Amino acid sequence: MQEERTEPLMDQQWSTATLRVLSSMPSRTIGRSRGAIISNYYNRTMQLRRRRQSRPSIRDFAPSSRPSIRGYGGVETDAGVDDERKWRQLVINLQNLPVSDRVQMLRCMPLSVDEKREIRYITSPYLSPFCFFFFILPNGYGGMVDYWLSLLSFLQLWQIALKKVSGRFGTGVLSYFVFLKTLLLFNFFLSIVTGFFLVLPQAIYPALSYALKFQGLELLTGGGYFTSTVMYYGYYTNSTLKKDCIWQQAISQHSNQTACHSLYYNMPLAYFFTIGFAFFITGIILVYTMSKSFGQSFRIDKSQGVLAMKVFASWDFKVSKKSSIKMQCENISTQIKELLSELALQQNTMGLLQKFGKSCVHLLAWTMCVGSTLACVLAVFYFSDYIRARVNDTANPLVKEAGLLALPVVVSTINLLLPGFFNAVAWMEEYNSPSTSNYVSIFRNLMLKVSVLGVLCYHWLGRIAHDPTSLGLQCWESFVGQELYRFLLMDFIFTMLDTFFGEFLWRLFSQKALKRKRKPVFDIARHVLELIYGQTLAWLGVLFIPVLPIVQIIKLLCMFYMKKASLMMNCQAPRKPWRACQMTTIFITLLCFPSFLGASVFVTYTMWTIKPSESCGPFRGLNSMFQSGKRWVEELEKGNPNLGWLVWAHTYLVENPFFLFVGAVIYFHTQVLDGQRKIISLLQEQIKNEGEDKKFLITKLQFIHEQKRPLSSHRIRGASEVKPEDSGTASLLLKKMTSSLPSLIFTPWTSWH
């Protein structure tokens, strides 16, 4: 295996003296002196403690693969350093840091395991029973918050399961489960917001409705009994919820009176602002998560440096259990295989004829994929219109509800079968890089999902919402909510069928009938796009069915354990290991732009443009859902003329979405720039380390040159005592420095531009 050298001083085989000089460079001396280490991290923790309110977390600044303790202000040398004083102050500074910064700082310290364990025991309040009195009580509320956060750090969801997946199947498959965990957190937030502000108040004050009998088919269709519950939009009232009276006794010196205070809850206003607030906060969290992931995944380190650190500095000596040791061995082994596969991957030089043939194959493959996607989209478009006409002619309500399952079944079948066709086409293309093959597969599956969802959105808003009488609907919002529930449920059912037939039965057939030991490989692209498709359905339906995030949570929990069990039992690691260092960033980006942006446009268009139903829902009798907020603002202005600024803010910020769009673009641009600044800081740190090394080498060259100058007989005699090995070292270093000085001068300027 040929390595691509990235170190300019490692291009040749140097002598022993030269290697001795190189090993003394500033960027390679950290970790040898305990006093220097303590001084370095004392200054780091002090800076974090002073500016923790205005600076991002320490984890945002990834350390270079060759950190240097030179160049930091206030770093002292070993001589004259009061190690014990620095040690005590370092412990105090670590105690005052947040839990995440403290853990990250301890991991970066090049100290022995015993010293790290001692610091961790002293600074962690949950490890020592006496730290509650010496750490939490003196720090008050901040210490209490850090204490509970440190306890919650042990309750990370699926931590052991994710380590097992990473150890056996690599970071590519791990990225799927990490992404599923991220979606679960988003749905927890949505379910809390809608449950607390919409479902709970309406459940406390139930609306008068005709209760239907539960027949069981509702679990598949979402209709029937569920339509008369808080599950759907049509159940929510358009009035103000009121608690009759809360009696309070007013006691004064001259009278003893009682006063009656009523509690009001405007349900239409709460419905409008709750949905808007949930989407606004979700968008901010998505953009922030994407920028953080962008800054953490797009690293400038090459595989060689990461491989060296993984081989020599990745073992955790605190692990003692046999199961944990085995898991850690598998994890490190898989990561080393991924790094070696990157080094072994080379671009094959092809002739002109071979390049032309490869281009023709790619063109044919894309033509087949785009053509099949277009055919499926047209089939969904015409089939949805056909089902709408057939269901309208059916008189039996049970048959009518069962017939409504036809469209979700057809769409789920397309989403199940067509990705297999895409994989067959990709096998024909023969991509050398597994990451490239996954990215191409992700784009093709994304093209399919977005096209199908676009046709369905037109079906719901362009056909049903504008002409609800064609289906005999009194509440088209509840019907659209039922459709989204059926699509989400059918997607989950077909995922279970694919897991059973496509993975479990195929493994048995391959091993028993075909006598093959190989198992199917986990298709990352298809499974991730299934998650994005399901989450898009949840975002589209939260306006019409506020409890849909709870249904999505149940689905994601079942999918995690089902997919993990099937992965361990029925799948094998990829033939070509590859490192998915940017997969999570790409998943979050796809979740933000095609998925969340499309759902936001869908919900915004519905609330601003389409007329609500006249006989159901909190917005009945209005021309648009948005009008409820406008009426509330006008009533506030009439009651208090000083609130005219609120009317102005509502007119220009809510009625005119252009300003919100501009603000969202500015926020997104700011977050992307923040991720780019992190990469620039890494580049600047690398340039700084290179400059320190070159200064050190220049000093060494000057010292050797002064030893060889024939100024006196003593100097000549001293020069004759210089070893030939050192003479060769000086000449080699001089040659290397001659070629390196231009880069030392111009590299900072070019990197700045």
Coordinates of N, CA and C in Angstrom, one line a residue, residues 392-546:
N392 N -66.0 8.1 -4.2 CA -67.1 8.9 -4.1 C -68.4 8.2 -4.5
D393 N -68.3 7.1 -5.4 CA -69.4 6.4 -5.8 C -69.8 5.2 -4.9
T394 N -69.0 5.0 -3.9 CA -69.2 3.9 -2.9 C -70.1 4.3 -1.8
A395 N -71.2 3.6 -1.5 CA -72.1 3.9 -0.5 C -71.8 3.4 0.9
N396 N -71.2 2.2 0.9 CA -70.9 1.5 2.2 C -69.7 2.2 2.9
P397 N -69.8 2.7 4.1 CA -68.7 3.5 4.7 C -67.5 2.6 5.0
L398 N -67.7 1.4 5.4 CA -66.5 0.5 5.6 C -65.8 0.2 4.3
V399 N -66.5 0.0 3.3 CA -65.8 -0.3 2.0 C -65.2 1.0 1.5
K400 N -65.8 2.1 1.8 CA -65.2 3.4 1.4 C -63.9 3.7 2.1
E401 N -63.9 3.4 3.4 CA -62.6 3.6 4.2 C -61.5 2.6 3.8
A402 N -61.9 1.4 3.5 CA -61.0 0.4 3.0 C -60.4 0.7 1.7
G403 N -61.3 1.3 0.8 CA -60.8 1.7 -0.5 C -59.8 2.9 -0.5
L404 N -59.9 3.7 0.6 CA -58.9 4.8 0.7 C -57.5 4.3 1.0
L405 N -57.3 3.0 1.4 CA -56.0 2.5 1.6 C -55.3 2.1 0.3
A406 N -56.0 2.2 -0.8 CA -55.4 1.8 -2.1 C -54.2 2.7 -2.5
L407 N -54.4 4.0 -2.4 CA -53.4 5.0 -2.8 C -52.1 4.9 -1.9
P408 N -52.3 4.8 -0.6 CA -51.0 4.6 0.3 C -50.3 3.3 0.0
V409 N -51.1 2.2 -0.4 CA -50.4 0.9 -0.7 C -49.7 1.0 -2.0
V410 N -50.2 1.7 -3.0 CA -49.5 1.9 -4.3 C -48.2 2.7 -4.1
V411 N -48.3 3.8 -3.4 CA -47.2 4.7 -3.2 C -46.1 3.9 -2.3
S412 N -46.5 3.2 -1.3 CA -45.5 2.5 -0.5 C -44.9 1.3 -1.3
T413 N -45.6 0.7 -2.2 CA -45.0 -0.3 -3.1 C -44.0 0.3 -4.0
I414 N -44.3 1.5 -4.6 CA -43.3 2.1 -5.4 C -42.1 2.5 -4.6
N415 N -42.2 3.0 -3.4 CA -41.1 3.4 -2.6 C -40.3 2.1 -2.2
L416 N -40.9 1.0 -2.2 CA -40.2 -0.2 -1.8 C -39.4 -0.9 -3.0
L417 N -40.1 -0.9 -4.2 CA -39.5 -1.6 -5.3 C -38.5 -0.8 -6.2
L418 N -38.8 0.5 -6.3 CA -38.0 1.3 -7.3 C -36.6 1.5 -6.7
P419 N -36.3 1.7 -5.4 CA -34.9 1.7 -5.0 C -34.1 0.5 -5.3
G420 N -34.8 -0.7 -5.3 CA -34.1 -1.9 -5.7 C -33.6 -1.8 -7.2
F421 N -34.5 -1.2 -8.0 CA -34.1 -1.0 -9.4 C -32.9 0.0 -9.5
F422 N -32.9 1.0 -8.7 CA -31.8 1.9 -8.7 C -30.5 1.2 -8.3
N423 N -30.5 0.3 -7.3 CA -29.3 -0.4 -6.9 C -28.8 -1.3 -8.0
A424 N -29.7 -1.9 -8.8 CA -29.3 -2.8 -9.9 C -28.6 -1.9 -11.0
V425 N -29.1 -0.7 -11.2 CA -28.5 0.2 -12.2 C -27.1 0.6 -11.7
A426 N -27.0 0.9 -10.4 CA -25.7 1.3 -9.8 C -24.7 0.1 -9.9
W427 N -25.2 -1.1 -9.8 CA -24.3 -2.2 -9.9 C -23.8 -2.3 -11.4
M428 N -24.5 -1.9 -12.3 CA -24.1 -1.8 -13.7 C -23.0 -0.7 -13.9
E429 N -23.1 0.4 -13.2 CA -22.2 1.5 -13.3 C -20.8 1.1 -12.7
E430 N -20.8 0.3 -11.7 CA -19.5 -0.1 -11.1 C -18.7 1.0 -10.5
Y431 N -19.2 1.7 -9.5 CA -18.5 2.8 -8.9 C -17.3 2.2 -8.0
N432 N -16.2 2.8 -8.1 CA -15.0 2.3 -7.3 C -15.1 2.7 -5.9
S433 N -15.7 3.9 -5.6 CA -15.8 4.4 -4.2 C -17.1 4.0 -3.6
P434 N -17.2 3.4 -2.5 CA -18.5 3.1 -1.9 C -19.2 4.4 -1.5
S435 N -18.5 5.4 -1.1 CA -19.2 6.7 -0.7 C -19.8 7.3 -1.9
T436 N -19.1 7.3 -3.1 CA -19.7 7.9 -4.3 C -21.0 7.1 -4.6
S437 N -21.0 5.8 -4.5 CA -22.1 5.0 -4.8 C -23.3 5.3 -3.9
N438 N -23.0 5.5 -2.6 CA -24.1 5.9 -1.7 C -24.6 7.3 -2.0
Y439 N -23.8 8.2 -2.3 CA -24.3 9.6 -2.6 C -25.2 9.6 -3.9
V440 N -24.8 8.8 -4.9 CA -25.6 8.7 -6.1 C -26.9 8.1 -5.8
S441 N -26.9 7.0 -5.0 CA -28.1 6.3 -4.6 C -29.0 7.2 -3.8
I442 N -28.5 8.0 -2.9 CA -29.2 9.0 -2.1 C -29.9 10.0 -3.0
F443 N -29.2 10.5 -4.0 CA -29.8 11.5 -4.8 C -31.0 10.9 -5.7
R444 N -30.8 9.7 -6.2 CA -31.8 9.1 -7.0 C -33.1 8.8 -6.1
N445 N -32.9 8.2 -4.9 CA -34.0 8.0 -4.0 C -34.7 9.3 -3.6
L446 N -33.9 10.3 -3.4 CA -34.4 11.6 -3.0 C -35.3 12.2 -4.2
M447 N -34.8 12.0 -5.4 CA -35.6 12.5 -6.6 C -37.0 11.8 -6.6
L448 N -37.0 10.5 -6.3 CA -38.3 9.7 -6.3 C -39.2 10.2 -5.2
K449 N -38.7 10.3 -4.0 CA -39.5 10.7 -2.8 C -40.1 12.1 -3.0
V450 N -39.2 13.1 -3.5 CA -39.7 14.4 -3.6 C -40.8 14.5 -4.7
S451 N -40.6 13.8 -5.8 CA -41.6 13.8 -6.9 C -42.9 13.3 -6.5
V452 N -42.9 12.2 -5.8 CA -44.1 11.5 -5.3 C -44.8 12.4 -4.3
L453 N -44.1 13.0 -3.4 CA -44.7 13.9 -2.4 C -45.3 15.2 -3.0
G454 N -44.6 15.7 -4.1 CA -45.1 16.8 -4.8 C -46.5 16.5 -5.4
V455 N -46.6 15.4 -6.0 CA -47.9 15.0 -6.6 C -49.0 14.8 -5.5
L456 N -48.6 14.2 -4.4 CA -49.6 14.0 -3.3 C -50.0 15.4 -2.7
C457 N -49.1 16.3 -2.6 CA -49.5 17.6 -2.1 C -50.5 18.3 -3.0
Y458 N -50.2 18.2 -4.3 CA -51.2 18.7 -5.3 C -52.5 18.0 -5.2
H459 N -52.5 16.8 -4.9 CA -53.8 16.0 -4.8 C -54.5 16.5 -3.6
W460 N -53.9 16.8 -2.4 CA -54.5 17.2 -1.2 C -55.0 18.6 -1.3
L461 N -54.2 19.5 -1.8 CA -54.5 20.9 -1.7 C -55.2 21.4 -3.0
G462 N -54.8 20.8 -4.2 CA -55.3 21.3 -5.4 C -56.6 20.6 -5.8
R463 N -56.9 19.4 -5.3 CA -58.1 18.7 -5.6 C -59.1 18.7 -4.5
I464 N -58.6 18.2 -3.3 CA -59.5 18.0 -2.2 C -59.9 19.3 -1.5
A465 N -58.9 20.1 -1.2 CA -59.1 21.3 -0.4 C -59.9 22.3 -1.2
H466 N -59.7 22.5 -2.5 CA -60.4 23.4 -3.3 C -61.8 22.9 -3.7
D467 N -62.0 21.6 -3.7 CA -63.3 21.1 -4.1 C -63.7 19.9 -3.2
P468 N -63.9 20.2 -1.9 CA -64.3 19.1 -0.9 C -65.6 18.4 -1.2
T469 N -66.5 19.1 -1.9 CA -67.8 18.5 -2.2 C -67.7 17.4 -3.2
S470 N -66.6 17.3 -4.0 CA -66.5 16.2 -4.9 C -66.4 14.8 -4.2
L471 N -66.0 14.8 -2.9 CA -65.9 13.6 -2.1 C -67.0 13.6 -1.0
G472 N -67.9 14.6 -1.1 CA -68.9 14.7 0.0 C -68.3 15.0 1.3
L473 N -67.3 15.8 1.4 CA -66.6 16.0 2.7 C -67.2 17.3 3.4
Q474 N -67.4 17.2 4.7 CA -67.7 18.4 5.5 C -66.5 19.0 6.1
C475 N -65.5 18.2 6.3 CA -64.2 18.7 6.9 C -63.1 18.1 6.2
W476 N -62.6 18.9 5.2 CA -61.5 18.4 4.3 C -60.2 18.3 5.1
E477 N -60.0 19.1 6.1 CA -58.8 19.1 6.9 C -58.6 17.8 7.6
S478 N -59.7 17.3 8.2 CA -59.6 16.0 8.9 C -59.4 14.8 7.9
F479 N -59.9 15.0 6.7 CA -59.7 14.0 5.6 C -58.2 13.9 5.2
V480 N -57.6 15.1 5.0 CA -56.2 15.2 4.7 C -55.4 14.6 5.8
G481 N -55.8 14.9 7.1 CA -55.1 14.3 8.2 C -55.2 12.7 8.2
Q482 N -56.3 12.2 7.9 CA -56.5 10.8 7.8 C -55.6 10.2 6.6
E483 N -55.5 10.9 5.5 CA -54.6 10.5 4.4 C -53.2 10.4 4.9
L484 N -52.7 11.4 5.6 CA -51.3 11.4 6.0 C -51.1 10.3 7.1
Y485 N -52.1 10.1 7.9 CA -51.9 9.0 8.9 C -51.8 7.6 8.2
R486 N -52.6 7.4 7.1 CA -52.6 6.2 6.4 C -51.2 6.0 5.6
F487 N -50.7 7.1 5.1 CA -49.4 7.0 4.4 C -48.3 6.7 5.4
L488 N -48.4 7.3 6.6 CA -47.3 7.0 7.6 C -47.4 5.6 8.1
L489 N -48.6 5.1 8.3 CA -48.8 3.7 8.8 C -48.4 2.7 7.7
M490 N -48.8 3.0 6.4 CA -48.4 2.0 5.4 C -46.9 2.0 5.1
D491 N -46.3 3.2 5.3 CA -44.8 3.2 5.2 C -44.2 2.3 6.2
F492 N -44.7 2.3 7.5 CA -44.1 1.5 8.5 C -44.4 0.0 8.3
I493 N -45.6 -0.3 7.8 CA -45.9 -1.7 7.5 C -45.1 -2.3 6.4
F494 N -44.9 -1.5 5.3 CA -44.0 -2.0 4.2 C -42.5 -2.0 4.7
T495 N -42.1 -1.2 5.6 CA -40.8 -1.3 6.1 C -40.6 -2.6 6.9
M496 N -41.6 -3.0 7.7 CA -41.5 -4.3 8.4 C -41.5 -5.5 7.4
L497 N -42.3 -5.4 6.3 CA -42.4 -6.5 5.4 C -41.0 -6.6 4.6
D498 N -40.4 -5.4 4.3 CA -39.1 -5.4 3.7 C -38.1 -6.0 4.6
T499 N -38.1 -5.7 5.9 CA -37.2 -6.2 6.8 C -37.3 -7.8 6.9
F500 N -38.5 -8.2 6.9 CA -38.8 -9.7 7.1 C -38.4 -10.4 5.8
F501 N -39.0 -10.0 4.7 CA -38.8 -10.8 3.4 C -37.5 -10.4 2.7
G502 N -37.1 -9.2 2.8 CA -35.9 -8.7 2.1 C -34.6 -9.0 2.8
E503 N -34.7 -9.2 4.1 CA -33.4 -9.4 4.9 C -33.4 -10.8 5.5
F504 N -34.5 -11.1 6.3 CA -34.5 -12.3 7.1 C -34.7 -13.6 6.1
L505 N -35.7 -13.6 5.3 CA -36.0 -14.7 4.5 C -34.9 -14.9 3.4
W506 N -34.4 -13.7 2.9 CA -33.4 -13.8 1.9 C -32.1 -14.4 2.5
R507 N -31.8 -14.1 3.7 CA -30.6 -14.7 4.4 C -30.8 -16.2 4.5
L508 N -32.0 -16.6 4.9 CA -32.2 -18.1 5.0 C -32.1 -18.8 3.7
F509 N -32.7 -18.1 2.7 CA -32.7 -18.7 1.3 C -31.3 -18.8 0.8
S510 N -30.5 -17.7 1.0 CA -29.1 -17.7 0.5 C -28.2 -18.7 1.2
Q511 N -28.4 -18.9 2.5 CA -27.6 -19.8 3.2 C -28.0 -21.3 3.1
K512 N -29.3 -21.5 3.0 CA -29.8 -22.9 3.0 C -29.9 -23.4 1.6
A513 N -30.5 -22.6 0.7 CA -30.7 -23.1 -0.7 C -29.5 -22.9 -1.6
L514 N -29.0 -21.6 -1.6 CA -27.9 -21.3 -2.5 C -26.5 -21.7 -1.9
K515 N -26.5 -22.1 -0.6 CA -25.3 -22.5 0.1 C -24.2 -21.4 0.0
R516 N -24.6 -20.2 0.3 CA -23.7 -19.0 0.3 C -23.6 -18.5 1.7
K517 N -22.4 -18.2 2.1 CA -22.2 -17.7 3.5 C -22.4 -16.2 3.6
R518 N -22.4 -15.5 2.4 CA -22.6 -14.0 2.5 C -24.0 -13.6 2.8
K519 N -24.1 -12.5 3.5 CA -25.4 -12.0 3.9 C -25.7 -10.7 3.1
P520 N -26.9 -10.2 3.0 CA -27.1 -8.9 2.4 C -26.5 -7.8 3.1
V521 N -26.1 -6.7 2.4 CA -25.5 -5.5 2.9 C -26.6 -4.5 3.2
F522 N -26.4 -3.8 4.3 CA -27.4 -2.8 4.8 C -27.4 -1.6 3.8
D523 N -28.5 -1.3 3.2 CA -28.6 -0.3 2.2 C -28.8 1.1 2.9
I524 N -27.8 1.8 3.1 CA -27.9 3.1 3.9 C -28.7 4.1 3.2
A525 N -28.5 4.3 1.9 CA -29.2 5.3 1.1 C -30.7 5.1 1.2
R526 N -31.2 3.9 0.9 CA -32.6 3.7 0.9 C -33.3 3.8 2.3
H527 N -32.6 3.3 3.3 CA -33.1 3.4 4.6 C -33.2 4.8 5.1
V528 N -32.2 5.6 4.8 CA -32.2 7.0 5.2 C -33.3 7.8 4.6
L529 N -33.4 7.6 3.3 CA -34.5 8.3 2.5 C -35.9 7.9 3.0
E530 N -36.0 6.7 3.5 CA -37.3 6.2 4.1 C -37.5 7.0 5.4
L531 N -36.5 7.3 6.2 CA -36.7 8.1 7.4 C -37.1 9.5 7.0
I532 N -36.4 10.1 6.0 CA -36.7 11.5 5.6 C -38.1 11.5 5.1
Y533 N -38.5 10.5 4.3 CA -39.9 10.5 3.8 C -41.0 10.4 4.9
G534 N -40.7 9.6 5.9 CA -41.6 9.5 7.0 C -41.7 10.8 7.8
Q535 N -40.5 11.4 8.0 CA -40.5 12.7 8.8 C -41.2 13.8 8.0
T536 N -41.1 13.8 6.7 CA -41.8 14.8 5.9 C -43.3 14.6 6.1
L537 N -43.8 13.4 6.0 CA -45.2 13.2 6.3 C -45.7 13.7 7.6
A538 N -44.8 13.5 8.6 CA -45.2 14.0 10.0 C -45.2 15.5 10.0
W539 N -44.3 16.2 9.4 CA -44.4 17.6 9.3 C -45.6 18.2 8.5
L540 N -45.9 17.5 7.4 CA -47.0 17.9 6.6 C -48.3 17.7 7.4
G541 N -48.4 16.7 8.2 CA -49.7 16.4 8.9 C -49.9 17.0 10.2
V542 N -48.9 17.7 10.8 CA -49.0 18.2 12.2 C -50.1 19.3 12.2
L543 N -50.4 20.0 11.1 CA -51.5 21.0 11.1 C -52.8 20.3 11.2
F544 N -53.0 19.2 10.6 CA -54.3 18.5 10.5 C -54.5 17.5 11.5
I545 N -53.4 16.9 12.1 CA -53.5 15.9 13.1 C -52.4 16.2 14.1
P546 N -52.7 16.9 15.2 CA -51.7 17.4 16.1 C -51.0 16.3 16.9

